[in-house]
Coordinates of N, CA and C in Angstrom, one line a residue:
M384 N 7.5 102.0 65.6 CA 8.9 102.2 65.0 C 9.9 101.6 65.7
A385 N 10.4 100.5 64.8 CA 11.9 99.8 65.0 C 13.1 100.5 65.2
L386 N 13.9 100.1 66.1 CA 15.0 101.2 66.3 C 16.1 100.2 65.4
S387 N 16.9 101.2 65.0 CA 18.3 100.6 64.3 C 18.9 99.9 65.0
M388 N 20.2 98.9 64.4 CA 21.2 98.3 65.1 C 21.7 99.1 66.2
E389 N 22.4 100.2 65.9 CA 23.1 101.2 66.3 C 22.3 101.6 67.4
E390 N 21.2 102.0 67.3 CA 20.3 102.9 68.5 C 20.0 101.7 69.3
Q391 N 19.7 100.7 69.1 CA 19.5 99.7 70.0 C 20.7 99.4 71.1
R392 N 22.1 99.1 70.5 CA 23.2 99.0 70.8 C 23.8 100.3 72.0
I393 N 23.3 101.6 71.6 CA 23.4 102.5 72.6 C 22.6 102.4 73.6
L394 N 21.1 101.8 73.0 CA 20.3 101.9 74.1 C 20.7 100.9 75.4
T395 N 21.0 99.7 74.8 CA 21.4 98.9 75.7 C 22.6 99.2 76.4
Q396 N 23.6 100.2 75.8 CA 24.7 100.5 76.6 C 24.4 101.7 77.8
I397 N 23.4 102.4 77.3 CA 22.9 103.3 78.6 C 21.9 102.3 79.7
E398 N 21.1 101.3 79.6 CA 20.6 100.7 80.4 C 21.9 100.2 81.4
V399 N 22.9 99.2 80.6 CA 23.8 98.7 81.5 C 24.3 99.9 82.4
R400 N 24.7 101.1 82.1 CA 25.4 101.9 82.7 C 24.2 102.5 83.8
L401 N 23.1 102.5 83.5 CA 22.2 103.0 84.5 C 22.1 101.8 85.6
S402 N 22.1 100.3 85.2 CA 22.1 99.7 86.4 C 23.3 99.8 87.0
E403 N 24.3 99.8 86.4 CA 25.5 99.9 87.5 C 25.5 101.1 88.2
D404 N 25.3 102.1 87.6 CA 25.3 103.5 88.4 C 24.4 103.7 89.5
D405 N 23.1 103.3 89.1 CA 22.0 103.3 90.3 C 21.0 102.2 90.1
P406 N 21.4 101.1 90.5 CA 20.5 99.9 90.3 C 19.0 100.0 90.9
R407 N 18.8 100.9 92.0 CA 17.6 101.3 92.5 C 16.5 101.7 91.7
L408 N 17.2 102.9 91.2 CA 16.4 103.5 90.1 C 16.2 102.7 88.8
A409 N 17.0 101.8 88.5 CA 17.0 101.2 87.3 C 15.9 100.0 87.2
G410 N 15.8 99.5 88.8 CA 14.7 98.6 89.0 C 13.5 99.3 88.8
R411 N 13.4 100.5 89.7 CA 12.1 101.1 89.6 C 11.6 101.7 87.9
L412 N 12.5 102.1 87.1 CA 12.1 102.2 85.9 C 11.6 101.0 85.2
A413 N 12.3 99.8 85.3 CA 11.9 99.1 84.7 C 10.4 98.4 85.0
R414 N 10.2 98.4 86.2 CA 8.8 98.0 86.6 C 7.9 99.0 86.1
L415 N 8.1 100.1 85.8 CA 7.1 101.2 85.1 C 6.2 100.4 84.3
G416 N 6.8 99.9 83.2 CA 5.8 99.3 82.2 C 5.5 97.9 82.3
T417 N 5.7 97.3 83.6 CA 5.3 95.9 83.8 C 3.6 96.2 84.1
P418 N 2.9 95.0 84.1 CA 1.8 94.9 84.5 C 1.7 95.2 86.1
R419 N 2.8 94.6 86.6 CA 2.4 94.7 88.3 C 3.0 96.1 88.4
G420 N 3.6 97.0 87.7 CA 3.7 98.4 88.0 C 2.4 99.1 87.5
R421 N 1.9 99.1 86.4 CA 0.2 99.4 86.1 C -0.7 99.2 87.2
R422 N -0.5 98.0 87.6 CA -1.7 97.7 88.6 C -1.3 98.3 89.8
A423 N 0.0 98.5 90.3 CA 0.0 99.2 91.5 C -0.4 100.8 91.2
R424 N -0.1 101.2 90.4 CA -0.9 102.7 90.0 C -2.2 103.0 89.9
V425 N -2.8 101.7 89.4 CA -4.2 101.9 89.5 C -4.9 101.6 90.8
I426 N -4.5 100.8 91.6 CA -4.7 100.5 92.8 C -4.4 102.0 93.8
T427 N -3.3 102.7 93.5 CA -3.2 103.8 94.3 C -4.1 105.0 93.8
A428 N -4.3 105.0 92.6 CA -5.5 106.0 92.1 C -6.9 105.6 92.5
T429 N -7.3 104.4 92.6 CA -8.2 103.9 93.1 C -8.4 104.6 94.5
A430 N -7.4 104.2 95.3 CA -7.2 104.8 96.6 C -7.5 106.0 97.1
I431 N -7.0 106.7 96.2 CA -6.9 108.0 96.2 C -8.7 108.8 96.3
A432 N -8.7 107.8 95.1 CA -10.3 108.7 94.3 C -11.3 108.2 95.6
A433 N -11.1 107.2 96.4 CA -12.3 106.9 97.4 C -11.7 107.7 98.9
V434 N -10.5 108.0 98.9 CA -10.6 108.8 99.7 C -11.5 110.4 99.4
V435 N -11.1 110.7 98.5 CA -11.6 112.4 98.2 C -13.4 111.9 98.2
V436 N -13.6 110.9 97.4 CA -15.5 110.6 97.7 C -15.7 110.4 99.0
L437 N -15.0 109.9 99.8 CA -15.4 110.1 101.3 C -15.1 111.3 102.2
A438 N -14.3 112.1 101.8 CA -14.3 113.6 102.4 C -15.2 114.2 101.8
A439 N -15.7 114.0 100.7 CA -16.9 115.0 100.0 C -17.9 114.9 100.9
V440 N -18.1 113.6 100.9 CA -19.7 112.7 101.6 C -19.9 113.1 103.1
G441 N -18.4 113.1 103.8 CA -18.4 113.2 104.8 C -18.5 115.0 105.2
A442 N -18.2 115.7 104.5 CA -18.2 117.3 104.2 C -19.9 117.7 104.0
A443 N -20.3 117.0 103.2 CA -21.8 117.2 103.0 C -22.8 116.9 104.2
I444 N -22.2 115.7 104.6 CA -23.1 115.4 105.8 C -23.0 116.3 107.1
A445 N -21.5 116.8 107.1 CA -21.3 117.8 108.2 C -21.9 119.3 108.0
A446 N -22.1 119.3 106.9 CA -22.7 120.6 106.4 C -24.3 120.7 106.8
A447 N -24.7 119.5 106.6 CA -26.3 119.1 106.6 C -26.6 119.1 108.1
L448 N -25.9 118.7 108.7 CA -26.0 118.4 110.0 C -25.8 119.9 111.0
L449 N -24.7 120.7 110.4 CA -24.7 122.0 111.2 C -25.7 123.0 110.9
Q450 N -26.8 122.7 109.7 CA -27.6 123.7 109.1 C -28.7 123.5 110.5

């Protein structure tokens, strides 16, 4: 759904004010939709999943050795 000219103008004003008030937050929000931002989230999620799997395998091995 496309924004009207008035809605686009208001959105632009909000973006400009955010950039002026908190440039760090504005930069972080801008990166959320970029391929680089998505790639970083995918890499992070994959790393977390790998740690969880390794922990589960380690726990299973430890349980088998303790029996």
